[in-house]
PDB file of C-alpha atoms in Angstrom:
ATOM      1  CA  MET A  18      80.102  97.207 179.829  1.00 91.00           C
ATOM      2  CA  VAL A  19      82.480  94.345 179.005  1.00 94.00           C
ATOM      3  CA  LEU A  20      84.741  96.530 176.878  1.00 95.00           C
ATOM      4  CA  ASN A  21      84.725  99.238 179.559  1.00 96.00           C
ATOM      5  CA  GLY A  22      85.762  96.642 182.136  1.00 96.00           C
ATOM      6  CA  ILE A  23      88.620  95.392 179.960  1.00 96.00           C
ATOM      7  CA  VAL A  24      89.834  98.944 179.344  1.00 96.00           C
ATOM      8  CA  TRP A  25      89.579  99.761 183.062  1.00 96.00           C
ATOM      9  CA  LYS A  26      91.633  96.684 183.958  1.00 96.00           C
ATOM     10  CA  PHE A  27      94.493  97.637 181.632  1.00 95.00           C
ATOM     11  CA  ARG A  28      94.407 101.344 182.483  1.00 96.00           C
ATOM     12  CA  THR A  29      94.731 100.617 186.201  1.00 96.00           C
ATOM     13  CA  GLY A  30      96.965  97.547 185.989  1.00 95.00           C
ATOM     14  CA  VAL A  31      94.992  95.571 188.564  1.00 96.00           C
ATOM     15  CA  ALA A  32      94.503  91.811 188.519  1.00 96.00           C
ATOM     16  CA  TRP A  33      91.432  90.466 186.728  1.00 96.00           C
ATOM     17  CA  ARG A  34      89.873  89.469 190.074  1.00 97.00           C
ATOM     18  CA  ASP A  35      90.093  93.082 191.268  1.00 96.00           C
ATOM     19  CA  VAL A  36      87.987  94.592 188.478  1.00 96.00           C
ATOM     20  CA  PRO A  37      84.873  96.200 190.040  1.00 96.00           C
ATOM     21  CA  GLU A  38      81.681  94.172 189.781  1.00 95.00           C
ATOM     22  CA  ARG A  39      79.941  97.055 188.005  1.00 96.00           C
ATOM     23  CA  TYR A  40      81.686  95.783 184.844  1.00 96.00           C
ATOM     24  CA  GLY A  41      80.426  92.247 185.337  1.00 95.00           C
ATOM     25  CA  SER A  42      82.124  89.052 186.403  1.00 96.00           C
ATOM     26  CA  TRP A  43      85.915  89.201 186.228  1.00 96.00           C
ATOM     27  CA  ALA A  44      85.905  85.712 184.712  1.00 97.00           C
ATOM     28  CA  THR A  45      83.598  86.854 181.914  1.00 96.00           C
ATOM     29  CA  LEU A  46      85.814  89.867 181.223  1.00 97.00           C
ATOM     30  CA  HIS A  47      88.928  87.702 181.113  1.00 97.00           C
ATOM     31  CA  THR A  48      87.317  85.089 178.869  1.00 97.00           C
ATOM     32  CA  ARG A  49      85.974  87.733 176.488  1.00 97.00           C
ATOM     33  CA  PHE A  50      89.346  89.524 176.387  1.00 97.00           C
ATOM     34  CA  ARG A  51      91.172  86.299 175.485  1.00 97.00           C
ATOM     35  CA  ARG A  52      88.596  85.399 172.828  1.00 97.00           C
ATOM     36  CA  TRP A  53      88.677  88.876 171.250  1.00 96.00           C
ATOM     37  CA  ALA A  54      92.488  88.967 171.305  1.00 96.00           C
ATOM     38  CA  LYS A  55      92.662  85.561 169.613  1.00 97.00           C
ATOM     39  CA  ASP A  56      90.043  86.149 166.916  1.00 97.00           C
ATOM     40  CA  GLY A  57      91.290  89.613 165.870  1.00 95.00           C
ATOM     41  CA  THR A  58      88.405  91.658 167.268  1.00 96.00           C
ATOM     42  CA  PHE A  59      90.733  94.278 168.779  1.00 95.00           C
ATOM     43  CA  GLU A  60      92.609  94.702 165.492  1.00 95.00           C
ATOM     44  CA  ARG A  61      89.335  95.216 163.619  1.00 96.00           C
ATOM     45  CA  MET A  62      88.169  97.744 166.226  1.00 95.00           C
ATOM     46  CA  LEU A  63      91.440  99.676 165.868  1.00 94.00           C
ATOM     47  CA  GLN A  64      91.257  99.635 162.068  1.00 95.00           C
ATOM     48  CA  ALA A  65      87.652 100.879 162.135  1.00 96.00           C
ATOM     49  CA  ALA A  66      88.517 103.688 164.571  1.00 94.00           C
ATOM     50  CA  GLN A  67      91.542 104.700 162.475  1.00 92.00           C
ATOM     51  CA  ALA A  68      89.507 104.676 159.247  1.00 94.00           C
ATOM     52  CA  LYS A  69      86.818 106.846 160.841  1.00 95.00           C
ATOM     53  CA  ALA A  70      89.385 109.315 162.220  1.00 93.00           C
ATOM     54  CA  ASP A  71      91.271 109.363 158.907  1.00 91.00           C
ATOM     55  CA  THR A  72      88.080 110.104 156.983  1.00 92.00           C
ATOM     56  CA  ALA A  73      87.339 112.972 159.373  1.00 92.00           C
ATOM     57  CA  GLY A  74      90.900 114.280 158.928  1.00 89.00           C
ATOM     58  CA  ASP A  75      91.738 113.759 162.596  1.00 89.00           C
ATOM     59  CA  ILE A  76      94.915 111.732 161.987  1.00 84.00           C
ATOM     60  CA  ASP A  77      98.259 113.145 160.910  1.00 82.00           C
ATOM     61  CA  TRP A  78     100.148 110.119 159.577  1.00 77.00           C
ATOM     62  CA  VAL A  79     103.550 111.843 159.663  1.00 80.00           C
ATOM     63  CA  ALA A  80     105.701 110.588 162.519  1.00 77.00           C
ATOM     64  CA  SER A  81     109.234 111.317 163.612  1.00 75.00           C
ATOM     65  CA  VAL A  82     111.300 109.260 166.019  1.00 73.00           C
ATOM     66  CA  ASP A  83     114.423 110.662 167.625  1.00 73.00           C
ATOM     67  CA  PRO A  84     116.812 107.740 168.193  1.00 70.00           C
ATOM     68  CA  THR A  85     119.042 109.755 170.519  1.00 72.00           C
ATOM     69  CA  ILE A  86     116.590 109.247 173.383  1.00 67.00           C
ATOM     70  CA  VAL A  87     116.465 105.463 173.083  1.00 63.00           C
ATOM     71  CA  ARG A  88     118.729 103.616 175.491  1.00 69.00           C
ATOM     72  CA  ALA A  89     120.354 100.425 174.287  1.00 69.00           C
ATOM     73  CA  HIS A  90     120.630  97.431 176.558  1.00 70.00           C
ATOM     74  CA  ARG A  91     124.213  96.811 177.666  1.00 66.00           C
ATOM     75  CA  HIS A  92     124.331  93.625 175.580  1.00 66.00           C
ATOM     76  CA  ALA A  93     123.419  95.637 172.504  1.00 68.00           C
ATOM     77  CA  ALA A  94     126.332  97.982 173.154  1.00 61.00           C
ATOM     78  CA  GLY A  95     129.016  95.353 172.605  1.00 63.00           C
ATOM     79  CA  ALA A  96     129.636  94.265 176.185  1.00 59.00           C
ATOM     80  CA  ARG A  97     131.304  90.878 176.504  1.00 63.00           C
ATOM     81  CA  LYS A  98     129.052  88.027 177.471  1.00 63.00           C
ATOM     82  CA  GLY A  99     129.362  87.225 181.178  1.00 61.00           C
ATOM     83  CA  ALA A 100     131.369  90.368 181.938  1.00 57.00           C
ATOM     84  CA  SER A 101     130.639  91.812 185.337  1.00 60.00           C
ATOM     85  CA  ILE A 102     130.035  95.496 185.759  1.00 58.00           C
ATOM     86  CA  ALA A 103     131.637  97.342 188.639  1.00 57.00           C
ATOM     87  CA  PHE A 104     129.722 100.282 190.017  1.00 54.00           C
ATOM     88  CA  VAL A 105     131.816 102.982 191.644  1.00 57.00           C
ATOM     89  CA  LYS A 106     130.318 105.452 194.076  1.00 56.00           C
ATOM     90  CA  PRO A 107     131.150 109.033 193.177  1.00 53.00           C
TER      91      PRO A 107
END
């Protein structure tokens, strides 16, 4: 139930105090999340799930990223530091 509560919290984006009591105490969920994040439990869970899916042939490790859809921040585009931007209504 603790893992389900942690997943529910991040899927919905609510505050820890707003997690339904059916998952247990919000304080317990928060404490367990912080402990698991710090000690690498989530990384080990991900690695185990990936290994299981890879063994079953459920993962296609080929990926393609199209950089034309990625927007650069204005500072990354060579804008002068401190320059103001004027917006003109069409």
